[in-house]
Protein backbone atom coordinates (compact mmCIF):
# COMPACT_ATOMS: atom_id res chain seq x y z
CA LEU A 1 -8.11 7.37 15.77
CA ASN A 2 -5.16 5.07 16.37
CA ALA A 3 -4.46 4.56 12.65
CA HIS A 4 -1.35 6.25 11.27
CA GLN A 5 0.58 5.56 8.05
CA GLY A 6 -2.36 3.93 6.33
CA SER A 7 -5.03 4.49 3.72
CA MET A 8 -8.73 5.17 3.23
CA LEU A 9 -11.32 4.04 0.69
CA LEU A 10 -15.01 4.60 -0.03
CA ALA A 11 -16.66 1.19 -0.23
CA SER A 12 -19.78 0.06 -2.08
CA ASP A 13 -21.77 0.16 1.17
CA GLY A 14 -21.35 3.96 1.22
CA ARG A 15 -18.99 3.93 4.20
CA PHE A 16 -15.44 5.23 4.45
CA TYR A 17 -12.91 2.67 5.69
CA LEU A 18 -9.68 3.76 7.34
CA TYR A 19 -6.75 1.35 7.69
CA GLY A 20 -3.72 2.25 9.78
CA ASN A 21 -1.00 1.27 12.20
CA TYR A 22 -2.29 0.50 15.68
CA HIS A 23 0.26 1.63 18.25
CA ARG A 24 0.56 0.65 21.87
CA ALA A 25 0.11 3.55 24.28
CA CYS A 26 3.43 3.38 26.08
CA GLY A 27 4.60 6.15 28.36
CA ASN A 28 7.63 8.39 27.93
CA ALA A 29 7.97 8.20 24.16
CA PRO A 30 10.77 10.52 23.03
CA ASP A 31 11.24 10.62 19.26
CA CYS A 32 7.85 8.82 19.02
CA HIS A 33 9.25 5.54 20.32
CA CYS A 34 8.52 3.64 23.49
CA SER A 35 11.16 3.95 26.20
CA ASP A 36 11.78 0.20 26.29
CA HIS A 37 13.45 0.02 22.90
CA GLN A 38 15.82 2.09 20.84
CA TRP A 39 14.40 1.80 17.34
CA GLY A 40 12.23 -0.33 15.09
CA TRP A 41 8.52 -1.11 14.97
CA THR A 42 7.88 -2.74 18.34
CA VAL A 43 5.57 0.18 19.16
CA THR A 44 3.32 -1.02 16.30
CA THR A 45 1.08 -3.91 17.35
CA GLY A 46 -0.61 -4.49 13.99
CA ILE A 47 -3.32 -2.91 11.88
CA ALA A 48 -6.66 -1.38 12.86
CA ILE A 49 -9.71 -0.85 10.64
CA TYR A 50 -12.32 1.85 11.29
CA SER A 51 -15.42 2.88 9.30
CA SER A 52 -17.64 5.94 9.08
CA ALA A 53 -20.60 7.18 7.04
CA ASP A 54 -19.60 10.85 7.28
CA LEU A 55 -15.90 11.06 8.28
CA THR A 56 -17.01 12.31 11.69
CA VAL A 57 -18.53 9.44 13.66
CA TRP A 58 -16.32 6.35 13.56
CA ARG A 59 -16.57 2.78 14.73
CA LYS A 60 -13.72 0.34 15.12
CA GLU A 61 -14.25 -2.69 12.90
CA THR A 62 -11.27 -4.72 14.09
CA GLY A 63 -7.70 -4.58 15.29
CA PRO A 64 -4.98 -4.85 15.93
CA VAL A 65 -4.62 -7.63 13.36
CA HIS A 66 -1.77 -9.08 11.29
CA PRO A 67 1.05 -8.17 13.67
CA PRO A 68 3.80 -7.17 13.17
CA SER A 69 2.82 -5.87 9.71
CA ASN A 70 2.23 -2.15 9.28
CA GLN A 71 1.57 0.67 6.80
CA PRO A 72 -1.58 -0.92 5.30
CA ARG A 73 -2.53 0.33 1.83
CA THR A 74 -5.92 -0.99 0.79
CA ALA A 75 -7.94 -0.79 -2.43
CA PHE A 76 -10.73 -2.69 -4.19
CA PHE A 77 -9.48 -4.75 -7.14
CA PRO A 78 -12.15 -5.28 -9.85
CA SER A 79 -9.89 -7.96 -11.35
CA THR A 80 -10.38 -10.23 -8.33
CA GLY A 81 -13.58 -8.82 -6.80
CA GLU A 82 -11.71 -8.47 -3.49
CA TYR A 83 -10.20 -5.83 -1.27
CA HIS A 84 -6.41 -6.00 -1.29
CA MET A 85 -4.38 -4.83 1.71
CA TYR A 86 -0.64 -4.43 1.13
CA MET A 87 1.51 -4.43 4.27
CA GLN A 88 5.17 -4.21 5.23
CA PHE A 89 7.91 -5.31 6.12
CA PRO A 90 8.50 -7.32 3.91
CA LEU A 91 5.82 -6.43 1.37
CA LYS A 92 2.87 -8.81 1.82
CA LEU A 93 -0.74 -9.07 0.64
CA ALA A 94 -3.95 -9.89 2.51
CA THR A 95 -7.36 -10.10 0.78
CA SER A 96 -11.00 -9.95 1.82
CA LYS A 97 -14.46 -9.97 0.24
CA SER A 98 -15.46 -7.23 2.70
CA PRO A 99 -13.77 -3.85 3.30
CA GLY A 100 -14.02 -4.45 7.06
CA GLY A 101 -12.37 -7.85 6.87
CA PRO A 102 -11.43 -10.38 7.93
CA PHE A 103 -8.38 -10.22 5.66
CA THR A 104 -6.60 -13.46 4.78
CA GLU A 105 -2.86 -13.16 4.40
CA GLN A 106 -1.60 -14.68 1.16
CA PRO A 107 1.49 -16.89 1.11
CA GLY A 108 4.86 -15.48 0.20
CA VAL A 109 5.87 -11.91 -0.47
CA VAL A 110 4.90 -9.49 -3.21
CA GLU A 111 7.89 -9.36 -5.53
CA LEU A 112 8.61 -6.16 -7.45
CA ASP A 113 11.37 -5.09 -9.83
CA HIS A 114 13.23 -3.65 -6.83
CA ALA A 115 13.14 -3.95 -3.04
CA SER A 116 10.48 -1.60 -1.70
CA HIS A 117 10.36 0.62 1.34
CA ASP A 118 7.49 3.10 1.68
CA MET A 119 4.70 2.35 -0.81
CA ASN A 120 1.09 3.01 -1.77
CA VAL A 121 -1.37 1.38 -4.18
CA PHE A 122 -3.73 2.79 -6.79
CA VAL A 123 -6.42 1.20 -8.97
CA ASP A 124 -7.13 3.12 -12.17
CA PRO A 125 -10.89 3.72 -12.42
CA ALA A 126 -10.53 3.88 -16.21
CA ASP A 127 -9.60 0.21 -16.74
CA GLY A 128 -9.20 -1.41 -13.31
CA ALA A 129 -5.43 -1.82 -13.67
CA ALA A 130 -3.56 -1.64 -10.37
CA TYR A 131 -0.26 0.09 -9.65
CA ILE A 132 2.13 0.41 -6.75
CA ILE A 133 4.29 3.48 -6.12
CA TYR A 134 7.29 2.83 -3.94
CA SER A 135 10.65 4.16 -2.83
CA VAL A 136 13.70 2.13 -3.72
CA ALA A 137 17.09 1.69 -2.09
CA ASP A 138 19.84 0.67 -4.51
CA GLY A 139 20.81 -2.58 -2.87
CA ALA A 140 20.82 -1.09 0.64
CA ASN A 141 18.10 -2.04 3.10
CA ASN A 142 18.48 1.23 4.94
CA TRP A 143 16.09 4.17 5.16
CA ASP A 144 18.92 6.65 4.69
CA HIS A 145 19.67 5.16 1.27
CA GLU A 146 16.23 5.56 -0.29
CA ASN A 147 17.12 7.51 -3.37
CA TYR A 148 14.30 7.47 -5.88
CA MET A 149 10.63 6.77 -6.51
CA LEU A 150 8.96 4.70 -9.21
CA VAL A 151 5.60 3.24 -10.20
CA GLN A 152 5.07 -0.39 -11.25
CA ARG A 153 1.96 -2.10 -12.59
CA LEU A 154 0.72 -5.07 -10.57
CA THR A 155 -0.31 -8.39 -12.07
CA HIS A 156 -3.99 -9.28 -12.62
CA ASP A 157 -4.20 -11.01 -9.23
CA GLY A 158 -2.21 -8.29 -7.48
CA ARG A 159 0.29 -10.74 -6.03
CA HIS A 160 3.36 -9.54 -7.91
CA GLY A 161 4.69 -6.63 -9.87
CA GLU A 162 4.44 -7.02 -13.63
CA ARG A 163 8.03 -7.46 -14.71
CA GLY A 164 9.38 -4.60 -16.77
CA ALA A 165 6.17 -2.54 -16.41
CA SER A 166 7.74 0.25 -14.39
CA SER A 167 8.12 3.98 -14.83
CA ASP A 168 11.47 5.70 -14.97
CA ARG A 169 12.76 6.71 -11.56
CA PHE A 170 11.81 10.24 -10.55
CA GLY A 171 11.91 12.69 -7.69
CA PRO A 172 14.47 14.09 -5.24
CA ALA A 173 16.32 11.79 -2.87
CA PRO A 174 15.97 10.43 -0.31
CA ALA A 175 12.18 10.11 -0.57
CA GLU A 176 9.36 8.37 1.30
CA ALA A 177 5.59 8.40 2.05
CA PRO A 178 4.31 8.36 -1.57
CA VAL A 179 0.72 8.71 -2.76
CA LEU A 180 -0.73 8.15 -6.24
CA PHE A 181 -4.12 9.37 -7.50
CA LYS A 182 -6.05 10.49 -10.57
CA ARG A 183 -8.13 13.56 -11.41
CA GLY A 184 -9.63 14.13 -14.83
CA GLY A 185 -7.24 12.75 -17.43
CA SER A 186 -4.09 13.22 -15.34
CA TYR A 187 -2.29 11.15 -12.75
CA TYR A 188 -0.55 12.68 -9.75
CA ALA A 189 2.21 11.40 -7.48
CA ALA A 190 3.30 13.14 -4.29
CA PHE A 191 5.93 12.44 -1.62
CA GLY A 192 8.63 14.17 0.41
CA ARG A 193 12.09 13.62 1.77
CA ASN A 194 12.58 11.45 4.83
CA CYS A 195 10.59 12.84 7.76
CA PHE A 196 9.97 9.86 10.05
CA CYS A 197 8.96 11.20 13.47
CA CYS A 198 9.81 14.78 12.51
CA ASP A 199 7.81 17.58 14.16
CA TYR A 200 8.34 20.18 11.42
CA GLY A 201 6.64 18.37 8.52
CA ALA A 202 7.80 17.29 5.09
CA GLU A 203 7.73 18.56 1.57
CA ILE A 204 4.94 17.45 -0.76
CA PHE A 205 6.66 17.23 -4.13
CA MET A 206 3.81 17.01 -6.63
CA PHE A 207 4.38 15.27 -9.97
CA ARG A 208 1.98 14.83 -12.90
CA ALA A 209 1.78 12.34 -15.78
CA PRO A 210 -0.57 11.27 -18.60
CA HIS A 211 -0.25 7.62 -17.45
CA PRO A 212 0.74 5.92 -14.16
CA LEU A 213 3.95 4.73 -15.80
CA GLY A 214 4.83 8.27 -16.83
CA PRO A 215 6.52 10.26 -18.00
CA TRP A 216 6.43 12.10 -14.66
CA THR A 217 7.11 15.83 -14.70
CA GLY A 218 6.93 18.69 -12.22
CA GLY A 219 7.93 18.06 -8.64
CA ARG A 220 7.08 21.43 -7.09
CA ASP A 221 6.74 21.47 -3.30
CA VAL A 222 3.11 22.40 -2.55
CA ASN A 223 3.51 22.28 1.25
CA ILE A 224 5.47 25.49 1.67
CA GLY A 225 4.06 28.77 2.97
CA SER A 226 5.12 32.34 2.28
CA ASN A 227 7.26 32.31 5.44
CA GLY A 228 9.22 29.29 4.26
CA GLN A 229 7.63 27.02 6.87
CA ARG A 230 5.43 24.01 6.14
CA SER A 231 1.80 24.94 5.57
CA VAL A 232 0.90 21.73 7.40
CA SER A 233 3.42 20.12 9.73
CA GLY A 234 2.82 16.60 8.50
CA GLN A 235 3.88 13.85 6.10
CA THR A 236 1.75 12.39 3.31
CA ALA A 237 -0.33 9.37 4.32
CA PHE A 238 -3.01 8.99 1.65
CA VAL A 239 -5.12 10.80 -0.95
CA LEU A 240 -8.76 9.91 -1.60
CA SER A 241 -10.85 11.14 -4.53
CA VAL A 242 -14.49 11.32 -3.42
CA PRO A 243 -17.12 11.53 -6.18
CA SER A 244 -19.30 14.62 -6.15
CA PRO A 245 -23.04 14.20 -5.50
CA THR A 246 -23.53 16.53 -8.48
CA ALA A 247 -23.41 14.75 -11.83
CA GLY A 248 -20.49 15.86 -13.98
CA ALA A 249 -18.72 17.78 -11.20
CA ASP A 250 -15.10 17.14 -10.29
CA PRO A 251 -14.46 14.92 -7.28
CA THR A 252 -13.27 16.32 -3.99
CA VAL A 253 -9.66 15.28 -3.49
CA MET A 254 -8.91 14.71 0.18
CA ILE A 255 -5.33 14.55 1.45
CA ALA A 256 -4.18 13.15 4.80
CA LEU A 257 -0.88 13.91 6.52
CA ASP A 258 0.53 12.11 9.54
CA GLN A 259 1.46 14.71 12.17
CA TRP A 260 4.37 13.32 14.12
CA MET A 261 5.16 14.44 17.67
CA THR A 262 1.65 15.79 18.34
CA GLY A 263 0.86 13.47 21.25
CA SER A 264 2.53 11.93 24.27
CA THR A 265 2.72 8.59 22.44
CA ARG A 266 2.52 7.55 18.82
CA ALA A 267 -0.95 6.11 19.54
CA ALA A 268 -2.16 9.62 20.41
CA MET A 269 -0.70 11.52 17.45
CA PHE A 270 -2.93 13.40 15.05
CA GLN A 271 -3.60 13.14 11.35
CA TYR A 272 -4.45 16.25 9.31
CA TRP A 273 -7.25 15.90 6.75
CA GLY A 274 -7.70 18.64 4.15
CA GLN A 275 -8.52 19.27 0.51
CA LEU A 276 -6.38 19.71 -2.58
CA ALA A 277 -7.18 22.55 -4.96
CA PHE A 278 -6.34 22.65 -8.67
CA ASP A 279 -5.79 25.57 -11.06
CA GLU A 280 -7.33 25.92 -14.50
CA LYS A 281 -4.50 23.85 -16.02
CA GLY A 282 -5.12 21.00 -13.58
CA ASP A 283 -1.95 21.59 -11.55
CA VAL A 284 -2.14 21.20 -7.78
CA MET A 285 -2.10 24.51 -5.94
CA ASP A 286 -0.25 25.18 -2.70
CA LEU A 287 -1.62 23.45 0.36
CA TRP A 288 -3.18 25.71 2.98
CA TRP A 289 -4.11 25.12 6.60
CA THR A 290 -7.81 25.02 7.42
CA ASP A 291 -9.30 24.32 10.83
CA THR A 292 -12.52 22.78 9.52
CA TRP A 293 -14.04 21.79 6.20
CA THR A 294 -17.04 19.83 5.00
CA LEU A 295 -16.85 17.04 2.48
CA PRO A 296 -19.90 16.83 0.18
CA LEU A 297 -21.01 13.27 0.71
CA PRO A 298 -21.17 11.38 -2.58
CA ALA A 299 -24.18 9.74 -4.12
CA PRO A 300 -24.40 5.99 -3.43
CA VAL A 301 -21.90 4.03 -5.46
CA SER A 302 -22.76 0.90 -7.36
CA SER A 303 -21.87 -2.51 -6.01
CA PRO A 304 -18.52 -3.92 -7.10
CA PRO A 305 -18.59 -6.38 -9.98
CA PRO A 306 -18.39 -10.09 -9.16
CA PRO A 307 -14.95 -11.70 -9.33
CA ARG A 308 -13.90 -13.06 -12.70
C-alpha cells in the first residue's frame, strides 16, 4: 500500500480506512528521495485513502488528493459529526461526512500554542474531546531543532488549538512521529528521536498519563531487543485500538511503524503492523517481532451521532 506516515480508523460501516502519503515511484532513490531533487517533499504527490473489511484485502478509495499536503491524521469528531483529516505543512484541516471522502479543505491554518512539526490526533471515547500531540521547535522551523513533545486540546470544531489547554512539555529531544491512544483508564503517548529515512529504526519512548494533558510519566524505550538492536526497524506511524468482539474484553491495540529504506523507492517501502502487549499494571511491554498475527474482528459498531 502506497500510504506511509498516516493513520487508520475503524468507521461505522465496519471497514478500516487507511490514510497515508502517496509517493511517486521514481527510480534511483538514495536516502528515500527521488534523484531529481536534493531534499523536501516533492516525492510526495498527495494523500491516498484505502479501505478494508479485514486488514487483508484492500481497495483504493481515492488519491492522490490534496497535494502537496502530507502526513494525514484522521479521526471521527462526534462534536461535528464529521471525519477530520489534519495535514501538513503548514497544519491544515479537511473534513468529510464519509470516511472515504471527498474531504473539503477548510480555509486557513490550524493554529496551536506553538508551531508544529510531526503530529497526530486523538478523540477521547470517554467524552468526545479531541487532542493533538505534536513536536515543537523553539522558534526554529528546522527538523534538527525539534526539542520536545506536548499535547493540546482542540476546540469544539477542531479548527484551532484551545489556548492554554496544553500539557507540560515532555520526552527526550529531538523527537518526532508521535502517537496518542487510550486503554482502560490510562492514556499513552509514544514517539522516538529523529529517524527520517533511517534504515535502523527508532526508539519508541512510551509515556503514560491519567489525562491527555498529563502529567506524563515514564518514557521507557519499548523497541529495544536483548541485543541492543531495534526489535522492529521502523518508526511510529499510528496506533489503533480495535474493540474486542467479546463483551467486556480489552481492545486489541495495533501499532504501525513506517519501515524506511525497505524498497527501491519510497512508494514501495513497507509498513510493519503488530500488537502491543500490556502487563498487569497496564504498562506497555517490550515490542517483539512477529511474522504474522490475526486481529479479532470487532462486533459492528454503532452509527456515529448526527452533527450538533
